[in-house]
CSV table of C-alpha atoms in Angstrom, one decimal:
chain,number,residue,atom,x,y,z
A,1,UNK,CA,-7.8,10.4,13.7
A,2,UNK,CA,-5.6,11.5,16.3
A,3,UNK,CA,-2.6,8.3,15.1
A,4,UNK,CA,-3.6,9.8,11.4
A,5,UNK,CA,-2.4,13.4,12.6
A,6,UNK,CA,0.2,12.1,15.0
A,7,UNK,CA,1.7,10.0,12.5
A,8,UNK,CA,1.6,13.6,9.1
A,9,UNK,CA,3.9,15.6,12.5
A,10,UNK,CA,6.5,13.2,13.2
A,11,UNK,CA,6.7,12.9,9.5
A,12,UNK,CA,7.4,16.8,9.3
A,13,UNK,CA,9.5,16.8,12.3
A,14,UNK,CA,11.7,14.2,10.2
A,15,UNK,CA,12.1,16.2,7.5
A,16,UNK,CA,12.9,19.6,8.8
A,17,UNK,CA,15.5,18.0,10.9
A,18,UNK,CA,17.0,16.6,7.7
A,19,UNK,CA,16.4,20.2,5.7
A,20,UNK,CA,18.7,21.0,9.3
A,21,UNK,CA,21.3,19.1,8.5
A,22,UNK,CA,22.1,20.1,5.3
A,23,UNK,CA,21.5,24.0,6.2
A,24,UNK,CA,23.3,23.6,9.4
A,25,UNK,CA,26.6,24.9,7.7
A,26,UNK,CA,25.5,28.3,7.5
A,27,UNK,CA,26.0,28.5,11.4
A,28,UNK,CA,30.0,28.3,10.3
A,29,UNK,CA,29.6,31.0,7.6
A,30,UNK,CA,28.2,33.8,10.0
A,31,UNK,CA,31.2,32.8,12.5
A,32,UNK,CA,34.0,33.2,9.8
A,33,UNK,CA,33.4,37.0,8.8
A,34,UNK,CA,36.1,37.1,6.4
A,35,UNK,CA,34.6,33.8,4.2
A,36,UNK,CA,31.1,34.7,4.7
A,37,UNK,CA,30.5,36.7,1.8
A,38,UNK,CA,31.7,34.4,-0.8
A,39,UNK,CA,30.8,31.3,1.7
A,40,UNK,CA,26.8,31.9,1.4
A,41,UNK,CA,26.8,33.0,-2.4
A,42,UNK,CA,28.5,29.5,-2.9
A,43,UNK,CA,26.2,27.9,-0.3
A,44,UNK,CA,22.3,29.2,-1.4
A,45,UNK,CA,23.6,28.1,-4.7
A,46,UNK,CA,24.6,23.8,-3.3
A,47,UNK,CA,22.6,23.3,-0.8
A,48,UNK,CA,19.4,25.0,-1.7
A,49,UNK,CA,18.9,23.9,-4.6
A,50,UNK,CA,20.0,20.8,-2.9
A,51,UNK,CA,16.3,21.4,-0.8
A,52,UNK,CA,14.5,22.4,-4.4
A,53,UNK,CA,14.9,18.7,-4.8
A,54,UNK,CA,14.4,17.1,-1.7
A,55,UNK,CA,10.9,18.7,-1.0
A,56,UNK,CA,9.5,18.6,-4.6
A,57,UNK,CA,11.0,13.9,-4.4
A,58,UNK,CA,9.2,13.7,-0.9
A,59,UNK,CA,6.2,15.4,-2.2
A,60,UNK,CA,5.9,14.6,-5.8
A,61,UNK,CA,8.1,11.9,-6.9
A,62,UNK,CA,7.9,9.4,-4.4
A,63,UNK,CA,4.2,9.2,-4.0
A,64,UNK,CA,3.4,9.6,-7.6
A,65,UNK,CA,6.2,6.8,-8.7
A,66,UNK,CA,7.9,4.7,-6.4
A,67,UNK,CA,4.7,3.9,-4.8
A,68,UNK,CA,2.6,3.8,-7.9
A,69,UNK,CA,6.1,1.2,-9.1
A,70,UNK,CA,6.7,4.0,-12.1
A,71,UNK,CA,10.4,3.1,-11.5
A,72,UNK,CA,12.4,4.0,-15.2
A,73,UNK,CA,10.2,7.3,-14.5
A,74,UNK,CA,11.3,8.3,-11.6
A,75,UNK,CA,14.8,7.2,-12.2
A,76,UNK,CA,14.6,9.6,-15.3
A,77,UNK,CA,13.4,12.3,-12.6
A,78,UNK,CA,16.2,12.1,-10.4
A,79,UNK,CA,18.7,11.9,-13.3
A,80,UNK,CA,17.2,15.0,-14.8
A,81,UNK,CA,17.5,16.6,-11.3
A,82,UNK,CA,21.1,15.3,-11.8
A,83,UNK,CA,22.3,17.4,-14.3
A,84,UNK,CA,21.2,20.5,-13.3
A,85,UNK,CA,22.3,20.3,-9.9
A,86,UNK,CA,25.9,19.0,-11.7
A,87,UNK,CA,25.2,22.2,-14.4
A,88,UNK,CA,24.3,24.3,-11.3
A,89,UNK,CA,27.9,23.3,-9.3
A,90,UNK,CA,30.1,23.8,-12.7
A,91,UNK,CA,28.2,26.7,-13.6
A,92,UNK,CA,27.9,28.9,-10.2
A,93,UNK,CA,31.7,27.7,-8.9
A,94,UNK,CA,33.4,30.7,-10.8
A,95,UNK,CA,33.8,33.8,-8.2
A,96,UNK,CA,31.6,36.6,-8.7
A,97,UNK,CA,33.3,40.0,-9.5
A,98,UNK,CA,31.5,41.2,-6.4
A,99,UNK,CA,33.9,38.6,-3.8
A,100,UNK,CA,37.5,38.4,-6.1
A,101,UNK,CA,39.3,40.4,-3.9
A,102,UNK,CA,39.1,38.4,-1.0
A,103,UNK,CA,42.9,37.2,-0.4
A,104,UNK,CA,41.6,34.1,0.6
A,105,UNK,CA,39.8,33.2,-2.4
A,106,UNK,CA,41.9,34.5,-5.6
A,107,UNK,CA,42.7,31.8,-7.6
A,108,UNK,CA,40.3,29.9,-7.7
A,109,UNK,CA,37.4,29.8,-10.8
A,110,UNK,CA,35.1,27.7,-12.3
A,111,UNK,CA,36.1,24.0,-11.6
A,112,UNK,CA,37.1,20.9,-14.4
A,113,UNK,CA,33.6,19.9,-15.5
A,114,UNK,CA,35.6,16.1,-14.5
A,115,UNK,CA,36.2,16.7,-11.4
A,116,UNK,CA,32.6,17.9,-10.1
A,117,UNK,CA,31.4,14.1,-10.8
A,118,UNK,CA,33.8,13.6,-8.0
A,119,UNK,CA,32.9,16.2,-6.1
A,120,UNK,CA,31.8,15.7,-2.5
A,121,UNK,CA,28.5,18.0,-3.1
A,122,UNK,CA,27.3,15.3,-5.2
A,123,UNK,CA,28.0,12.5,-3.3
A,124,UNK,CA,25.9,14.7,-0.5
A,125,UNK,CA,23.0,15.0,-3.3
A,126,UNK,CA,22.6,11.4,-3.5
A,127,UNK,CA,22.8,10.9,-0.3
A,128,UNK,CA,19.8,13.1,0.7
A,129,UNK,CA,17.9,12.3,-1.5
A,130,UNK,CA,18.0,8.8,-0.9
A,131,UNK,CA,17.3,9.6,2.5
A,132,UNK,CA,14.5,11.1,2.2
A,133,UNK,CA,13.0,8.9,-0.3
A,134,UNK,CA,13.7,5.7,2.7
A,135,UNK,CA,12.0,7.9,5.2
A,136,UNK,CA,8.7,7.9,3.0
A,137,UNK,CA,9.3,4.4,2.2
A,138,UNK,CA,9.4,3.3,5.1
A,139,UNK,CA,6.6,5.4,6.6
A,140,UNK,CA,4.6,3.7,3.7
A,141,UNK,CA,5.2,0.3,4.8
A,142,UNK,CA,4.2,0.9,8.3
A,143,UNK,CA,0.9,2.3,7.0
A,144,UNK,CA,0.1,-0.3,4.8
A,145,UNK,CA,1.4,-3.0,7.7
A,146,UNK,CA,-1.4,-1.1,9.9
A,147,UNK,CA,-3.8,-0.9,6.7
A,148,UNK,CA,-3.1,-4.7,6.3
A,149,UNK,CA,-4.4,-5.9,10.1
A,150,UNK,CA,-7.3,-3.9,10.5
A,151,UNK,CA,-8.2,-5.6,7.0
A,152,UNK,CA,-7.5,-8.9,8.8
A,153,UNK,CA,-9.4,-8.0,11.7
A,154,UNK,CA,-12.0,-6.8,9.6
A,155,UNK,CA,-12.2,-10.5,7.4
A,156,UNK,CA,-12.1,-12.5,10.4
A,157,UNK,CA,-15.2,-9.8,11.8
A,158,UNK,CA,-16.7,-9.9,7.9
A,159,UNK,CA,-16.4,-13.8,7.9
A,160,UNK,CA,-18.0,-14.3,11.9
A,161,UNK,CA,-20.6,-12.2,11.3
A,162,UNK,CA,-21.5,-13.9,7.7
A,163,UNK,CA,-21.9,-17.4,10.2
A,164,UNK,CA,-24.0,-16.0,12.3
A,165,UNK,CA,-26.3,-13.7,10.8
A,166,UNK,CA,-26.3,-15.8,7.5
A,167,UNK,CA,-25.5,-19.7,8.2
A,168,UNK,CA,-26.1,-19.8,11.6
A,169,UNK,CA,-28.4,-22.8,13.1
A,170,UNK,CA,-32.1,-20.9,12.7
A,171,UNK,CA,-31.0,-20.3,9.0
A,172,UNK,CA,-30.3,-24.0,8.5
A,173,UNK,CA,-33.1,-24.7,10.5
A,174,UNK,CA,-35.5,-22.8,7.9
A,175,UNK,CA,-33.8,-24.0,5.0
A,176,UNK,CA,-33.6,-27.7,5.7
A,177,UNK,CA,-37.1,-27.5,6.8
A,178,UNK,CA,-38.1,-26.1,3.5
A,179,UNK,CA,-36.0,-29.6,1.3
A,180,UNK,CA,-37.6,-31.9,4.3
A,181,UNK,CA,-41.2,-31.1,2.9
A,182,UNK,CA,-39.7,-31.0,-0.5
A,183,UNK,CA,-38.6,-34.2,-0.2
A,184,UNK,CA,-42.1,-35.5,1.6
A,185,UNK,CA,-43.8,-34.3,-1.1
A,186,UNK,CA,-41.4,-36.3,-3.5
A,187,UNK,CA,-40.8,-33.0,-5.4
A,188,UNK,CA,-37.9,-33.1,-7.8
A,189,UNK,CA,-36.6,-29.9,-6.5
A,190,UNK,CA,-35.4,-31.8,-3.6
A,191,UNK,CA,-32.1,-32.8,-4.8
A,192,UNK,CA,-31.1,-29.3,-6.3
A,193,UNK,CA,-32.1,-27.5,-3.0
A,194,UNK,CA,-29.7,-29.8,-1.0
A,195,UNK,CA,-27.2,-29.3,-3.6
A,196,UNK,CA,-27.4,-25.6,-3.3
A,197,UNK,CA,-27.1,-26.0,0.3
A,198,UNK,CA,-24.1,-27.9,0.2
A,199,UNK,CA,-22.6,-25.8,-2.5
A,200,UNK,CA,-23.0,-22.1,0.6
A,201,UNK,CA,-21.2,-24.2,3.7
A,202,UNK,CA,-18.7,-25.3,0.8
A,203,UNK,CA,-18.0,-21.9,-0.6
A,204,UNK,CA,-18.2,-20.4,3.1
A,205,UNK,CA,-16.1,-23.3,4.5
A,206,UNK,CA,-13.2,-23.5,2.1
A,207,UNK,CA,-13.4,-20.5,-0.6
A,208,UNK,CA,-15.0,-17.5,1.8
A,209,UNK,CA,-10.9,-18.1,3.7
A,210,UNK,CA,-9.1,-17.0,0.6
A,211,UNK,CA,-7.9,-14.1,0.0
A,212,UNK,CA,-9.5,-13.4,-3.5
A,213,UNK,CA,-12.2,-15.2,-5.1
A,214,UNK,CA,-13.0,-15.4,-8.9
A,215,UNK,CA,-16.3,-12.9,-9.2
A,216,UNK,CA,-17.9,-15.7,-11.6
A,217,UNK,CA,-17.3,-17.9,-8.1
A,218,UNK,CA,-18.9,-14.7,-6.1
A,219,UNK,CA,-21.9,-14.7,-8.7
A,220,UNK,CA,-22.3,-18.7,-8.1
A,221,UNK,CA,-22.8,-18.1,-4.2
A,222,UNK,CA,-25.3,-15.3,-4.7
A,223,UNK,CA,-27.4,-17.7,-7.2
A,224,UNK,CA,-27.3,-20.4,-4.5
A,225,UNK,CA,-28.1,-18.1,-1.9
A,226,UNK,CA,-31.2,-16.3,-3.0
A,227,UNK,CA,-32.6,-19.3,-4.9
A,228,UNK,CA,-32.7,-21.4,-1.3
A,229,UNK,CA,-33.9,-18.2,0.3
A,230,UNK,CA,-37.1,-18.9,-2.5
A,231,UNK,CA,-37.6,-22.1,-0.6
A,232,UNK,CA,-38.8,-20.4,2.5
A,233,UNK,CA,-42.4,-19.5,0.2
A,234,UNK,CA,-44.9,-20.8,-0.7
A,235,UNK,CA,-46.4,-20.1,-4.1
A,236,UNK,CA,-49.3,-17.8,-3.1
A,237,UNK,CA,-47.0,-15.8,-0.9
A,238,UNK,CA,-43.7,-15.4,-2.4
A,239,UNK,CA,-43.0,-12.2,-3.2
A,240,UNK,CA,-41.8,-11.2,-6.7
A,241,UNK,CA,-37.8,-11.7,-6.9
A,242,UNK,CA,-35.6,-11.4,-9.5
A,243,UNK,CA,-31.6,-10.8,-10.5
A,244,UNK,CA,-29.2,-10.3,-13.2
A,245,UNK,CA,-25.7,-10.4,-14.0
A,246,UNK,CA,-23.1,-9.2,-17.0
A,247,UNK,CA,-20.3,-10.6,-16.4
A,248,UNK,CA,-17.8,-10.0,-19.1
A,249,UNK,CA,-14.5,-11.6,-17.1
A,250,UNK,CA,-15.9,-14.4,-15.3
A,251,UNK,CA,-12.2,-15.1,-13.8
A,252,UNK,CA,-11.5,-11.9,-12.9
A,253,UNK,CA,-10.3,-11.6,-8.8
A,254,UNK,CA,-12.4,-10.1,-6.3
A,255,UNK,CA,-13.2,-10.5,-2.1
A,256,UNK,CA,-15.2,-12.8,-0.9
A,257,UNK,CA,-18.4,-11.9,0.5
A,258,UNK,CA,-18.4,-8.7,-0.7
A,259,UNK,CA,-21.6,-7.8,-2.2
A,260,UNK,CA,-23.6,-10.7,0.3
A,261,UNK,CA,-24.6,-8.2,2.8
A,262,UNK,CA,-26.6,-6.1,0.6
A,263,UNK,CA,-28.4,-8.8,-0.8
A,264,UNK,CA,-28.8,-10.4,2.8
A,265,UNK,CA,-30.4,-6.7,3.8
A,266,UNK,CA,-33.2,-7.0,0.7
A,267,UNK,CA,-34.2,-10.3,2.1
A,268,UNK,CA,-34.1,-9.7,5.3
A,269,UNK,CA,-36.2,-6.0,6.0
A,270,UNK,CA,-37.7,-6.0,2.5
A,271,UNK,CA,-40.4,-8.8,2.5
A,272,UNK,CA,-43.7,-8.8,3.6
A,273,UNK,CA,-46.5,-10.8,4.4
A,274,UNK,CA,-49.1,-8.2,5.0
A,275,UNK,CA,-48.5,-6.0,1.2
A,276,UNK,CA,-46.5,-7.4,-2.4
A,277,UNK,CA,-43.1,-7.2,-1.8
A,278,UNK,CA,-40.1,-7.7,-4.9
A,279,UNK,CA,-36.6,-8.0,-4.4
A,280,UNK,CA,-34.0,-7.2,-7.7
A,281,UNK,CA,-30.4,-7.8,-7.5
A,282,UNK,CA,-27.8,-6.7,-11.0
A,283,UNK,CA,-24.5,-6.7,-11.1
A,284,UNK,CA,-22.4,-5.8,-14.1
A,285,UNK,CA,-18.9,-5.7,-14.7
A,286,UNK,CA,-16.9,-3.9,-17.5
A,287,UNK,CA,-13.9,-2.5,-18.5
A,288,UNK,CA,-13.7,0.0,-15.7
A,289,UNK,CA,-15.8,-1.3,-12.6
A,290,UNK,CA,-18.2,-3.8,-10.7
A,291,UNK,CA,-21.7,-2.7,-10.4
A,292,UNK,CA,-24.1,-3.7,-8.0
A,293,UNK,CA,-27.8,-2.8,-7.5
A,294,UNK,CA,-30.2,-4.2,-5.1
A,295,UNK,CA,-33.5,-2.6,-5.0
A,296,UNK,CA,-35.9,-4.0,-2.4
A,297,UNK,CA,-39.6,-3.0,-1.3
A,298,UNK,CA,-40.7,-1.6,1.6
A,299,UNK,CA,-43.1,-3.2,3.8
A,300,UNK,CA,-46.0,-1.7,4.8
A,301,UNK,CA,-47.4,-2.2,8.1
A,302,UNK,CA,-51.0,-2.8,9.7
A,303,UNK,CA,-52.2,1.3,9.5
A,304,UNK,CA,-51.1,1.0,5.8
A,305,UNK,CA,-48.4,3.6,6.3
A,306,UNK,CA,-44.5,2.5,4.4
A,307,UNK,CA,-42.0,2.3,7.0
A,308,UNK,CA,-38.1,2.3,6.4
A,309,UNK,CA,-37.0,-1.5,7.4
A,310,UNK,CA,-33.6,-1.3,6.5
A,311,UNK,CA,-31.4,0.5,9.6
A,312,UNK,CA,-27.5,0.8,8.8
A,313,UNK,CA,-26.7,-2.0,11.4
A,314,UNK,CA,-23.9,-3.2,12.4
A,315,UNK,CA,-23.5,-5.2,8.5
A,316,UNK,CA,-23.6,-2.0,6.5
A,317,UNK,CA,-20.7,-0.8,8.8
A,318,UNK,CA,-18.3,-3.4,8.9
A,319,UNK,CA,-19.5,-3.0,4.5
A,320,UNK,CA,-17.9,0.5,4.4
A,321,UNK,CA,-15.3,0.3,6.1
A,322,UNK,CA,-14.2,-3.1,4.2
A,323,UNK,CA,-14.2,-0.8,0.9
A,324,UNK,CA,-12.5,1.8,2.4
A,325,UNK,CA,-9.8,-1.0,3.7
A,326,UNK,CA,-9.9,-2.9,0.2
A,327,UNK,CA,-10.5,0.0,-2.5
A,328,UNK,CA,-9.5,3.6,-1.4
A,329,UNK,CA,-10.3,6.5,-3.7
A,330,UNK,CA,-11.6,3.0,-5.8
A,331,UNK,CA,-15.3,2.7,-5.1
A,332,UNK,CA,-18.8,4.5,-4.4
A,333,UNK,CA,-21.2,3.2,-2.0
A,334,UNK,CA,-24.8,4.5,-1.3
A,335,UNK,CA,-28.1,3.9,0.1
A,336,UNK,CA,-31.6,6.2,-0.6
A,337,UNK,CA,-34.8,5.2,0.7
A,338,UNK,CA,-38.3,7.2,-2.0
A,339,UNK,CA,-41.2,5.9,-3.2
A,340,UNK,CA,-42.0,2.8,-0.5
A,341,UNK,CA,-38.4,1.8,-2.1
A,342,UNK,CA,-34.7,0.9,-0.6
A,343,UNK,CA,-31.8,1.5,-3.0
A,344,UNK,CA,-28.3,-0.1,-2.8
A,345,UNK,CA,-25.9,1.0,-5.1
A,346,UNK,CA,-22.0,-0.4,-5.2
A,347,UNK,CA,-19.4,0.6,-7.3
A,348,UNK,CA,-15.7,-1.0,-7.9
A,349,UNK,CA,-13.3,0.4,-10.1
A,350,UNK,CA,-10.7,-1.9,-11.3
């Protein structure tokens, strides 16, 4: 927060200095008493209009058009401003009646329109507008660079945390134990279980290192994760686990390992051996957004009291920060505990 305030303060100072440069000719008008009335009049028309256009440019045009790649709209507005400026130059070039008797200004009148196209004030207009746009773009580039660096750090942290918390040796040991038990029983599920684990390892080691994966790949990984988790439970103690996926565009690019944190939390904190448990996972994708909902039961303690076992730990905090970096103003994330049920909802707008 402090860095953001410092950056905004520096940005304000820079723009004030530029406006000061525009206004600096006023000091010479104050010193020259003979030129002061007419000079201040002409100064007020030409330079104040540039100041107005400058402020509109840095406050509105650059953020809403240049940064959003609407270059045609920006060019149109710039040409409109230029036409207005030329019109002001041409119209107010004529000396007001109260200044016409000043000997130094006799003979001056409204200048030729062709000449105005080569007027130094018009050149000054383009210089000032270009300077304001350049400063805004440089500051925006620095901000995006910092966000990118922070995003890279979060990506590394996310991958390390996932490998540590999800596919750590203890998790792999349990999965292999379950597969070994299936093999001893000569179960037909042994080979599919090995393939599930193999696919998950391949996804984590190779696909998750990419900037983007397809939504179809992410959904396939979640299915494998859920099916592999089911191997830990016998038919008698197995919780009720259900998932549904409504996807219209399997090839939609998305950040890898974005949803698994919430699903892992549900398995970690929502399964009880003392009371019936359930986990419901749903992903829906349409033309406007992607929605993930994870609903799980809350384990009952020995005294019969239901307690929320889904604490907001490092994984959830990392997820919140990652969403803020990846999808600023384009996501919503909320968790709530009600009626002995813990619910998580994550929505990403396209």
